[in-house]
mmCIF file of N, CA and C in Angstrom:
data_model
loop_
_atom_site.group_PDB
_atom_site.id
_atom_site.type_symbol
_atom_site.label_atom_id
_atom_site.label_comp_id
_atom_site.label_asym_id
_atom_site.label_seq_id
_atom_site.Cartn_x
_atom_site.Cartn_y
_atom_site.Cartn_z
ATOM 1 N N GLN A 1 -7.949 19.280 1.709
ATOM 2 C CA GLN A 1 -6.737 18.516 1.604
ATOM 3 C C GLN A 1 -7.229 17.009 2.340
ATOM 4 N N VAL A 2 -5.532 16.530 1.280
ATOM 5 C CA VAL A 2 -5.554 15.058 0.716
ATOM 6 C C VAL A 2 -5.397 14.150 1.929
ATOM 7 N N GLN A 3 -6.166 12.913 2.432
ATOM 8 C CA GLN A 3 -6.498 12.506 3.795
ATOM 9 C C GLN A 3 -6.148 10.910 3.187
ATOM 10 N N LEU A 4 -5.184 9.906 3.826
ATOM 11 C CA LEU A 4 -5.067 8.968 4.291
ATOM 12 C C LEU A 4 -4.856 8.256 5.590
ATOM 13 N N VAL A 5 -5.910 7.066 5.398
ATOM 14 C CA VAL A 5 -5.296 5.841 6.682
ATOM 15 C C VAL A 5 -6.414 5.170 6.987
ATOM 16 N N GLU A 6 -4.591 4.550 7.113
ATOM 17 C CA GLU A 6 -4.413 3.096 6.816
ATOM 18 C C GLU A 6 -4.877 2.207 8.238
ATOM 19 N N SER A 7 -5.274 0.837 8.450
ATOM 20 C CA SER A 7 -5.432 0.153 8.733
ATOM 21 C C SER A 7 -5.615 -0.879 9.226
ATOM 22 N N GLY A 8 -5.319 -2.312 9.652
ATOM 23 C CA GLY A 8 -5.760 -3.845 9.251
ATOM 24 C C GLY A 8 -4.359 -4.226 9.960
ATOM 25 N N GLY A 9 -3.515 -3.614 10.037
ATOM 26 C CA GLY A 9 -2.086 -3.771 10.916
ATOM 27 C C GLY A 9 -2.363 -4.888 11.383
ATOM 28 N N GLY A 10 -1.398 -6.387 12.437
ATOM 29 C CA GLY A 10 -1.391 -6.732 13.040
ATOM 30 C C GLY A 10 0.223 -7.595 13.391
ATOM 31 N N LEU A 11 -0.242 -8.610 14.301
ATOM 32 C CA LEU A 11 0.726 -9.748 14.152
ATOM 33 C C LEU A 11 0.038 -11.028 14.275
ATOM 34 N N VAL A 12 0.645 -11.205 13.108
ATOM 35 C CA VAL A 12 0.366 -12.875 12.811
ATOM 36 C C VAL A 12 2.054 -13.981 12.662
ATOM 37 N N GLN A 13 1.229 -14.736 12.753
ATOM 38 C CA GLN A 13 2.173 -16.103 13.125
ATOM 39 C C GLN A 13 2.927 -15.810 10.561
ATOM 40 N N ALA A 14 3.979 -15.912 10.521
ATOM 41 C CA ALA A 14 4.753 -16.759 9.082
ATOM 42 C C ALA A 14 2.932 -18.231 8.388
ATOM 43 N N GLY A 15 3.049 -18.096 7.175
ATOM 44 C CA GLY A 15 1.944 -18.428 6.604
ATOM 45 C C GLY A 15 0.923 -17.499 6.750
ATOM 46 N N GLY A 16 0.608 -17.159 7.255
ATOM 47 C CA GLY A 16 -0.800 -16.222 7.816
ATOM 48 C C GLY A 16 -1.213 -15.756 6.737
ATOM 49 N N SER A 17 -1.928 -14.128 6.906
ATOM 50 C CA SER A 17 -2.583 -13.377 5.769
ATOM 51 C C SER A 17 -2.574 -12.172 6.608
ATOM 52 N N LEU A 18 -2.547 -10.895 6.097
ATOM 53 C CA LEU A 18 -3.741 -9.496 7.118
ATOM 54 C C LEU A 18 -3.749 -9.096 5.649
ATOM 55 N N ARG A 19 -5.020 -7.747 5.741
ATOM 56 C CA ARG A 19 -5.223 -7.468 5.150
ATOM 57 C C ARG A 19 -4.880 -5.976 5.692
ATOM 58 N N LEU A 20 -4.902 -5.161 4.240
ATOM 59 C CA LEU A 20 -4.593 -3.833 4.959
ATOM 60 C C LEU A 20 -5.334 -2.892 4.107
ATOM 61 N N SER A 21 -5.912 -1.659 4.707
ATOM 62 C CA SER A 21 -6.740 -1.068 4.448
ATOM 63 C C SER A 21 -6.191 0.739 3.701
ATOM 64 N N CYS A 22 -7.237 1.203 3.100
ATOM 65 C CA CYS A 22 -6.445 2.791 2.718
ATOM 66 C C CYS A 22 -7.400 3.225 2.550
ATOM 67 N N ALA A 23 -8.331 4.574 3.746
ATOM 68 C CA ALA A 23 -9.264 5.248 3.141
ATOM 69 C C ALA A 23 -8.590 6.686 3.214
ATOM 70 N N ALA A 24 -9.067 7.039 1.547
ATOM 71 C CA ALA A 24 -8.822 8.217 0.744
ATOM 72 C C ALA A 24 -9.692 8.814 0.871
ATOM 73 N N ALA A 25 -9.284 10.637 1.315
ATOM 74 C CA ALA A 25 -10.878 11.491 1.289
ATOM 75 C C ALA A 25 -10.303 13.060 1.291
ATOM 76 N N GLY A 26 -10.293 13.786 0.618
ATOM 77 C CA GLY A 26 -9.849 15.364 0.016
ATOM 78 C C GLY A 26 -10.094 15.388 -1.329
ATOM 79 N N ARG A 27 -10.578 14.726 -2.247
ATOM 80 C CA ARG A 27 -9.955 14.581 -3.511
ATOM 81 C C ARG A 27 -10.815 13.357 -4.123
ATOM 82 N N THR A 28 -10.776 13.848 -5.729
ATOM 83 C CA THR A 28 -11.261 13.293 -6.626
ATOM 84 C C THR A 28 -9.852 12.583 -7.003
ATOM 85 N N PHE A 29 -10.090 10.747 -7.268
ATOM 86 C CA PHE A 29 -8.476 10.014 -6.881
ATOM 87 C C PHE A 29 -8.573 9.797 -8.165
ATOM 88 N N SER A 30 -9.960 9.911 -9.224
ATOM 89 C CA SER A 30 -9.155 9.234 -11.362
ATOM 90 C C SER A 30 -8.675 9.158 -11.549
ATOM 91 N N SER A 31 -7.089 10.379 -11.489
ATOM 92 C CA SER A 31 -6.448 10.651 -11.959
ATOM 93 C C SER A 31 -5.028 10.267 -11.064
ATOM 94 N N TYR A 32 -4.792 9.505 -10.184
ATOM 95 C CA TYR A 32 -3.865 9.089 -8.830
ATOM 96 C C TYR A 32 -3.806 8.162 -9.216
ATOM 97 N N LYS A 33 -2.269 7.420 -8.472
ATOM 98 C CA LYS A 33 -1.539 6.444 -8.614
ATOM 99 C C LYS A 33 -1.804 6.277 -6.954
ATOM 100 N N MET A 34 -2.432 4.990 -6.393
ATOM 101 C CA MET A 34 -2.072 4.708 -4.741
ATOM 102 C C MET A 34 -1.383 4.039 -4.761
ATOM 103 N N GLY A 35 -0.177 3.547 -4.535
ATOM 104 C CA GLY A 35 1.068 2.752 -3.435
ATOM 105 C C GLY A 35 0.794 2.771 -1.989
ATOM 106 N N TRP A 36 1.045 1.347 -2.124
ATOM 107 C CA TRP A 36 2.044 0.405 -0.716
ATOM 108 C C TRP A 36 2.957 0.707 -0.193
ATOM 109 N N PHE A 37 3.626 1.224 0.928
ATOM 110 C CA PHE A 37 5.276 0.994 0.680
ATOM 111 C C PHE A 37 4.981 0.884 2.521
ATOM 112 N N ARG A 38 6.501 0.105 2.370
ATOM 113 C CA ARG A 38 6.876 -0.222 3.635
ATOM 114 C C ARG A 38 8.249 -0.300 4.322
ATOM 115 N N GLN A 39 8.967 0.186 5.205
ATOM 116 C CA GLN A 39 9.819 0.360 5.615
ATOM 117 C C GLN A 39 10.336 -0.212 6.655
ATOM 118 N N ALA A 40 10.991 -1.133 7.100
ATOM 119 C CA ALA A 40 11.651 -1.876 8.030
ATOM 120 C C ALA A 40 12.215 -0.861 8.751
ATOM 121 N N PRO A 41 12.991 -1.582 10.193
ATOM 122 C CA PRO A 41 13.973 -1.140 10.839
ATOM 123 C C PRO A 41 15.462 -0.945 10.331
ATOM 124 N N GLY A 42 15.775 -0.230 10.220
ATOM 125 C CA GLY A 42 16.998 0.130 9.861
ATOM 126 C C GLY A 42 17.227 -0.077 7.594
ATOM 127 N N LYS A 43 16.451 -0.203 7.434
ATOM 128 C CA LYS A 43 16.138 -0.156 6.186
ATOM 129 C C LYS A 43 15.781 0.962 5.054
ATOM 130 N N GLU A 44 15.080 1.097 4.167
ATOM 131 C CA GLU A 44 14.733 2.263 3.236
ATOM 132 C C GLU A 44 13.896 1.684 2.728
ATOM 133 N N ARG A 45 12.629 2.870 2.935
ATOM 134 C CA ARG A 45 11.428 2.610 2.167
ATOM 135 C C ARG A 45 11.056 1.544 1.492
ATOM 136 N N GLU A 46 10.412 0.992 0.523
ATOM 137 C CA GLU A 46 10.474 0.376 -0.608
ATOM 138 C C GLU A 46 8.711 1.064 -1.103
ATOM 139 N N LEU A 47 9.131 0.810 -2.288
ATOM 140 C CA LEU A 47 7.123 0.328 -3.072
ATOM 141 C C LEU A 47 6.887 -0.912 -3.059
ATOM 142 N N VAL A 48 6.205 -1.626 -1.971
ATOM 143 C CA VAL A 48 5.064 -2.653 -2.579
ATOM 144 C C VAL A 48 4.326 -2.173 -3.417
ATOM 145 N N ALA A 49 3.585 -1.391 -3.438
ATOM 146 C CA ALA A 49 2.261 -2.394 -4.513
ATOM 147 C C ALA A 49 1.184 -0.442 -5.235
ATOM 148 N N ARG A 50 1.588 -0.787 -6.222
ATOM 149 C CA ARG A 50 0.558 0.621 -6.998
ATOM 150 C C ARG A 50 -0.216 0.080 -7.365
ATOM 151 N N ILE A 51 -1.429 1.218 -7.241
ATOM 152 C CA ILE A 51 -2.661 0.889 -8.525
ATOM 153 C C ILE A 51 -2.687 2.272 -9.376
ATOM 154 N N ILE A 52 -2.729 2.256 -10.174
ATOM 155 C CA ILE A 52 -3.592 3.241 -11.139
ATOM 156 C C ILE A 52 -5.105 2.864 -10.716
ATOM 157 N N TRP A 53 -5.514 4.386 -10.261
ATOM 158 C CA TRP A 53 -6.791 4.349 -10.105
ATOM 159 C C TRP A 53 -7.989 3.981 -11.585
ATOM 160 N N ASN A 54 -7.988 4.988 -12.330
ATOM 161 C CA ASN A 54 -8.680 4.982 -13.202
ATOM 162 C C ASN A 54 -8.545 3.944 -14.377
ATOM 163 N N THR A 55 -7.127 2.945 -14.669
ATOM 164 C CA THR A 55 -6.787 1.856 -15.249
ATOM 165 C C THR A 55 -6.851 0.530 -14.573
ATOM 166 N N ARG A 56 -6.613 0.047 -13.391
ATOM 167 C CA ARG A 56 -6.733 -0.930 -12.830
ATOM 168 C C ARG A 56 -5.267 -1.287 -12.972
ATOM 169 N N GLY A 57 -4.527 -0.661 -13.268
ATOM 170 C CA GLY A 57 -3.571 -1.358 -13.665
ATOM 171 C C GLY A 57 -2.477 -1.531 -11.910
ATOM 172 N N THR A 58 -1.386 -2.868 -12.169
ATOM 173 C CA THR A 58 -1.153 -2.632 -10.833
ATOM 174 C C THR A 58 0.519 -3.605 -10.934
ATOM 175 N N ASN A 59 1.248 -3.315 -10.535
ATOM 176 C CA ASN A 59 2.662 -3.537 -10.307
ATOM 177 C C ASN A 59 3.144 -4.039 -8.634
ATOM 178 N N TYR A 60 4.112 -4.705 -8.758
ATOM 179 C CA TYR A 60 4.730 -5.171 -7.534
ATOM 180 C C TYR A 60 5.968 -5.298 -7.578
ATOM 181 N N ALA A 61 6.153 -5.187 -6.435
ATOM 182 C CA ALA A 61 8.030 -5.674 -6.112
ATOM 183 C C ALA A 61 7.836 -7.032 -6.167
ATOM 184 N N ASP A 62 9.201 -6.931 -7.091
ATOM 185 C CA ASP A 62 9.046 -8.840 -6.925
ATOM 186 C C ASP A 62 9.197 -9.812 -5.823
ATOM 187 N N SER A 63 9.766 -9.266 -4.786
ATOM 188 C CA SER A 63 9.643 -9.603 -3.245
ATOM 189 C C SER A 63 7.841 -10.372 -2.915
ATOM 190 N N VAL A 64 6.946 -9.734 -3.535
ATOM 191 C CA VAL A 64 5.781 -9.934 -3.036
ATOM 192 C C VAL A 64 4.601 -10.520 -3.948
ATOM 193 N N LYS A 65 5.634 -10.402 -5.043
ATOM 194 C CA LYS A 65 4.642 -11.207 -6.298
ATOM 195 C C LYS A 65 4.265 -12.611 -5.587
ATOM 196 N N GLY A 66 2.686 -13.110 -6.245
ATOM 197 C CA GLY A 66 2.391 -13.611 -6.251
ATOM 198 C C GLY A 66 1.351 -14.456 -4.695
ATOM 199 N N ARG A 67 2.423 -13.458 -3.651
ATOM 200 C CA ARG A 67 1.439 -13.227 -2.423
ATOM 201 C C ARG A 67 0.905 -12.289 -1.892
ATOM 202 N N PHE A 68 1.545 -10.665 -2.266
ATOM 203 C CA PHE A 68 0.110 -9.636 -2.425
ATOM 204 C C PHE A 68 -0.770 -9.044 -3.033
ATOM 205 N N THR A 69 -2.004 -8.764 -3.167
ATOM 206 C CA THR A 69 -2.676 -8.304 -4.312
ATOM 207 C C THR A 69 -3.498 -7.283 -3.438
ATOM 208 N N ILE A 70 -3.143 -5.464 -4.853
ATOM 209 C CA ILE A 70 -3.596 -4.836 -4.338
ATOM 210 C C ILE A 70 -5.196 -4.797 -4.619
ATOM 211 N N SER A 71 -6.152 -3.708 -4.671
ATOM 212 C CA SER A 71 -7.043 -3.169 -5.183
ATOM 213 C C SER A 71 -7.667 -2.092 -4.845
ATOM 214 N N GLY A 72 -8.581 -1.449 -5.794
ATOM 215 C CA GLY A 72 -9.334 -0.475 -5.083
ATOM 216 C C GLY A 72 -10.399 -0.394 -5.239
ATOM 217 N N ASP A 73 -11.531 0.559 -4.620
ATOM 218 C CA ASP A 73 -13.157 0.072 -4.504
ATOM 219 C C ASP A 73 -13.054 2.458 -4.636
ATOM 220 N N ASN A 74 -13.615 2.465 -5.884
ATOM 221 C CA ASN A 74 -13.708 3.401 -6.098
ATOM 222 C C ASN A 74 -15.047 4.079 -5.455
ATOM 223 N N ALA A 75 -15.821 3.418 -5.462
ATOM 224 C CA ALA A 75 -16.736 3.864 -4.402
ATOM 225 C C ALA A 75 -16.627 4.356 -2.870
ATOM 226 N N LYS A 76 -15.887 3.768 -2.725
ATOM 227 C CA LYS A 76 -15.671 3.828 -0.882
ATOM 228 C C LYS A 76 -14.581 4.815 -1.329
ATOM 229 N N ASN A 77 -13.833 5.407 -1.667
ATOM 230 C CA ASN A 77 -12.490 5.634 -2.394
ATOM 231 C C ASN A 77 -11.263 4.919 -0.898
ATOM 232 N N MET A 78 -11.475 3.554 -1.396
ATOM 233 C CA MET A 78 -10.553 2.460 -0.737
ATOM 234 C C MET A 78 -10.219 1.588 -2.071
ATOM 235 N N VAL A 79 -8.505 1.569 -1.197
ATOM 236 C CA VAL A 79 -7.428 0.662 -1.815
ATOM 237 C C VAL A 79 -6.627 -0.242 -0.424
ATOM 238 N N ASP A 80 -6.858 -1.445 -0.725
ATOM 239 C CA ASP A 80 -6.414 -2.331 0.309
ATOM 240 C C ASP A 80 -4.988 -3.402 -0.291
ATOM 241 N N LEU A 81 -4.842 -3.980 0.499
ATOM 242 C CA LEU A 81 -3.463 -4.516 0.745
ATOM 243 C C LEU A 81 -3.704 -5.964 0.998
ATOM 244 N N GLN A 82 -4.082 -6.808 0.129
ATOM 245 C CA GLN A 82 -4.597 -8.717 0.351
ATOM 246 C C GLN A 82 -3.171 -9.012 0.280
ATOM 247 N N MET A 83 -2.720 -9.794 1.734
ATOM 248 C CA MET A 83 -1.047 -10.005 2.353
ATOM 249 C C MET A 83 -1.350 -11.552 2.397
ATOM 250 N N ASN A 84 -0.787 -12.478 1.782
ATOM 251 C CA ASN A 84 -0.617 -13.748 1.618
ATOM 252 C C ASN A 84 0.517 -14.665 2.048
ATOM 253 N N ARG A 85 0.576 -16.062 2.678
ATOM 254 C CA ARG A 85 1.697 -15.800 2.975
ATOM 255 C C ARG A 85 2.496 -15.541 3.493
ATOM 256 N N LEU A 86 2.431 -14.635 4.038
ATOM 257 C CA LEU A 86 3.752 -13.936 5.207
ATOM 258 C C LEU A 86 4.421 -14.008 5.359
ATOM 259 N N LYS A 87 5.959 -13.824 5.099
ATOM 260 C CA LYS A 87 6.934 -14.450 5.512
ATOM 261 C C LYS A 87 7.577 -13.301 6.685
ATOM 262 N N PRO A 88 8.504 -13.844 7.692
ATOM 263 C CA PRO A 88 8.409 -12.484 9.126
ATOM 264 C C PRO A 88 9.573 -11.799 8.124
ATOM 265 N N GLU A 89 10.100 -11.574 6.961
ATOM 266 C CA GLU A 89 10.868 -10.598 6.179
ATOM 267 C C GLU A 89 9.930 -9.312 5.616
ATOM 268 N N ASP A 90 8.583 -9.397 5.608
ATOM 269 C CA ASP A 90 7.411 -9.102 6.052
ATOM 270 C C ASP A 90 6.893 -7.809 6.817
ATOM 271 N N THR A 91 7.797 -7.891 8.475
ATOM 272 C CA THR A 91 7.487 -6.966 9.055
ATOM 273 C C THR A 91 8.057 -5.778 8.973
ATOM 274 N N ALA A 92 6.984 -4.754 8.979
ATOM 275 C CA ALA A 92 7.586 -3.572 9.131
ATOM 276 C C ALA A 92 6.334 -2.605 8.441
ATOM 277 N N VAL A 93 6.280 -1.137 9.251
ATOM 278 C CA VAL A 93 5.300 -0.385 8.963
ATOM 279 C C VAL A 93 5.250 -0.046 7.411
ATOM 280 N N TYR A 94 3.524 -0.481 6.973
ATOM 281 C CA TYR A 94 3.276 -0.113 5.853
ATOM 282 C C TYR A 94 2.485 1.168 6.113
ATOM 283 N N TYR A 95 2.678 1.959 4.802
ATOM 284 C CA TYR A 95 1.797 3.365 4.347
ATOM 285 C C TYR A 95 1.510 2.923 3.262
ATOM 286 N N CYS A 96 0.312 4.301 3.171
ATOM 287 C CA CYS A 96 -0.526 4.021 2.081
ATOM 288 C C CYS A 96 -0.079 5.271 1.937
ATOM 289 N N ALA A 97 -0.374 5.675 0.453
ATOM 290 C CA ALA A 97 0.024 6.642 -0.184
ATOM 291 C C ALA A 97 -0.103 6.913 -1.769
ATOM 292 N N ALA A 98 -0.140 8.539 -1.926
ATOM 293 C CA ALA A 98 -1.093 8.679 -3.353
ATOM 294 C C ALA A 98 -0.410 10.541 -3.586
ATOM 295 N N ALA A 99 -0.180 9.692 -5.400
ATOM 296 C CA ALA A 99 0.208 10.693 -6.152
ATOM 297 C C ALA A 99 -0.460 11.014 -7.190
ATOM 298 N N THR A 100 -0.926 12.385 -8.035
ATOM 299 C CA THR A 100 -1.025 12.700 -9.350
ATOM 300 C C THR A 100 -0.440 11.161 -9.833
ATOM 301 N N LEU A 101 -0.767 11.259 -11.977
ATOM 302 C CA LEU A 101 0.167 9.887 -12.713
ATOM 303 C C LEU A 101 1.459 10.889 -12.587
ATOM 304 N N GLU A 102 1.233 12.576 -13.330
ATOM 305 C CA GLU A 102 2.244 12.689 -13.748
ATOM 306 C C GLU A 102 4.234 12.990 -13.110
ATOM 307 N N ASN A 103 3.592 13.226 -11.411
ATOM 308 C CA ASN A 103 4.549 12.559 -10.485
ATOM 309 C C ASN A 103 5.262 11.803 -9.856
ATOM 310 N N ARG A 104 6.053 11.949 -10.066
ATOM 311 C CA ARG A 104 7.110 10.704 -10.176
ATOM 312 C C ARG A 104 7.137 10.195 -8.435
ATOM 313 N N SER A 105 7.367 11.191 -7.298
ATOM 314 C CA SER A 105 7.061 11.271 -6.602
ATOM 315 C C SER A 105 5.759 11.393 -5.931
ATOM 316 N N TYR A 106 5.355 10.439 -4.311
ATOM 317 C CA TYR A 106 4.043 10.407 -3.827
ATOM 318 C C TYR A 106 3.946 11.827 -2.797
ATOM 319 N N GLU A 107 3.403 11.713 -3.545
ATOM 320 C CA GLU A 107 2.947 13.211 -2.970
ATOM 321 C C GLU A 107 1.865 14.338 -1.368
ATOM 322 N N TYR A 108 0.678 12.364 -0.978
ATOM 323 C CA TYR A 108 0.465 12.027 0.029
ATOM 324 C C TYR A 108 0.989 10.934 0.425
ATOM 325 N N TRP A 109 0.973 11.038 1.980
ATOM 326 C CA TRP A 109 1.061 9.890 2.826
ATOM 327 C C TRP A 109 0.481 9.321 4.162
ATOM 328 N N GLY A 110 -0.040 8.332 4.209
ATOM 329 C CA GLY A 110 -1.403 7.949 5.611
ATOM 330 C C GLY A 110 -0.059 7.738 6.771
ATOM 331 N N GLN A 111 -0.485 7.581 8.056
ATOM 332 C CA GLN A 111 -0.241 7.744 9.019
ATOM 333 C C GLN A 111 1.091 6.515 9.129
ATOM 334 N N GLY A 112 0.663 5.192 8.344
ATOM 335 C CA GLY A 112 0.968 4.348 8.774
ATOM 336 C C GLY A 112 0.963 2.975 9.661
ATOM 337 N N THR A 113 0.749 1.707 9.543
ATOM 338 C CA THR A 113 0.247 1.194 10.507
ATOM 339 C C THR A 113 1.291 -0.319 10.628
ATOM 340 N N GLN A 114 1.393 -1.004 11.835
ATOM 341 C CA GLN A 114 2.121 -1.594 11.595
ATOM 342 C C GLN A 114 2.366 -3.310 11.223
ATOM 343 N N VAL A 115 2.441 -4.383 11.092
ATOM 344 C CA VAL A 115 2.909 -5.335 10.278
ATOM 345 C C VAL A 115 3.701 -6.081 11.099
ATOM 346 N N ASN A 116 3.272 -6.996 11.814
ATOM 347 C CA ASN A 116 4.089 -7.761 12.505
ATOM 348 C C ASN A 116 4.279 -9.849 12.265
ATOM 349 N N VAL A 117 5.315 -9.995 11.852
ATOM 350 C CA VAL A 117 5.277 -11.636 11.162
ATOM 351 C C VAL A 117 6.297 -12.492 11.844
ATOM 352 N N SER A 118 5.558 -13.213 12.930
ATOM 353 C CA SER A 118 6.984 -13.589 13.646
ATOM 354 C C SER A 118 6.629 -15.438 12.618
ATOM 355 N N SER A 119 7.926 -16.001 13.396
ATOM 356 C CA SER A 119 8.524 -17.345 12.658
ATOM 357 C C SER A 119 7.999 -18.530 13.440
#
């Protein structure tokens, strides 16, 4: 069974940085894509960044390009999201998710970690 566990959320002032980590277990993830999503109160969940595990190809939402970086560590089965120059509008619950490359929908989800950015 796939397990995804996020860590690293917290409270930070605008302009600051946070690093989120996702520990993945239960599967060989070489043929998976890993994504970081977020959901703010009253808003739909959105894909923030994703990485293709075996190619290291990445994609980002326009709202975070140039500020966030997603990275993966094969040896540790970890996917990190480095968030710099944070803005109050980045406040949300951030979720790690995984899916096989052929699936459009993400099959596995973590429990989420709260990120609060104060102005």
